[in-house]
C-alpha cells in the first residue's frame, strides 16, 4: 500500500486534475487476494488520484486482455492463482488461504521442484535408493547440486531453501518429464489435477464463463503442461471449457477494464 501511495503522489504531481479529463485508473494488484485488501487499496488510491479508481487482483486482467470479460483466470509461474467472478462481478478465488510457495502454489515453478524432490525421496524410501537413482530426475539434480548420493539430497536442498532456489530447479522437472521420469510425471499430473480442481471449485461457487485464460512463465512455456490441463478441463462435467494461453501483456487487461468503465460512466 505504501507503493500505491507513491503512485498517487506521482499522479497528483503529473498535472492539475481540474484542468484535464478525469481519468479511469485500473490497477491489477499482485497479492490482493481478499475483498478487504482490494477495498483498502482502492480507498488509498482514490484519496490520492483523480478520477475513478478500480483495483482488481492481477489475475483478473487475463481474460479482459483478450476480450473475454467472463472467464476463469489462472496464473501459473513463480506462484499460482486461480480466480473467477460471479455474475454480479464478485471476485472468487480457489483456496484463498495464502499457502504460498512453501506449502501450496501447485503448478508453480517452486512447487513443481519441491514436490518432485519429495516424490524422489519417497521413491527411495519405498523402493530403495537404486530404484530412485534410475529415475531421469536424479542425474539432473545430482549434477545441478553437485552431489553423488540420494542421501545427500535433503541436506543439499536444505542449504539453499528459498523460492528463487526452488524455482530455478523447475526446468529440470520438465527435462526429466521429457526423458521419461516417473517421479516428475507424477508430480506434474498431480499439479494439473489441483489446478483443474480449482476451476471446478470456482464453478461450484458461481463463477461465470466457459473460457479458462492462463498466463505465467510455467504454463506459457510448457506445451506438455498445457496439454495435460486441456485434458483435465475436458473432465469438468458442469460445462464445456476451453483453455486460452495469454499471448500478450496482462496490462492490456487493465486498459480494457478501464475502457469498459469509461463506457459505463458515459452512459
Short mmCIF file of C-alpha atoms in Angstrom, two decimals, residues 1 23 25 76-77 164 198 212:
data_model
loop_
_atom_site.label_atom_id
_atom_site.label_comp_id
_atom_site.label_asym_id
_atom_site.label_seq_id
_atom_site.Cartn_x
_atom_site.Cartn_y
_atom_site.Cartn_z
CA UNK A 1 0.00 0.00 0.00
CA UNK A 23 -9.26 9.51 -15.81
CA UNK A 25 -7.33 4.11 -13.36
CA UNK A 76 1.00 -20.48 -13.22
CA UNK A 77 4.50 -19.12 -12.91
CA UNK A 164 14.12 -18.50 -6.07
CA UNK A 198 -9.58 -25.25 -8.50
CA UNK A 212 -10.03 -20.55 -18.84
#
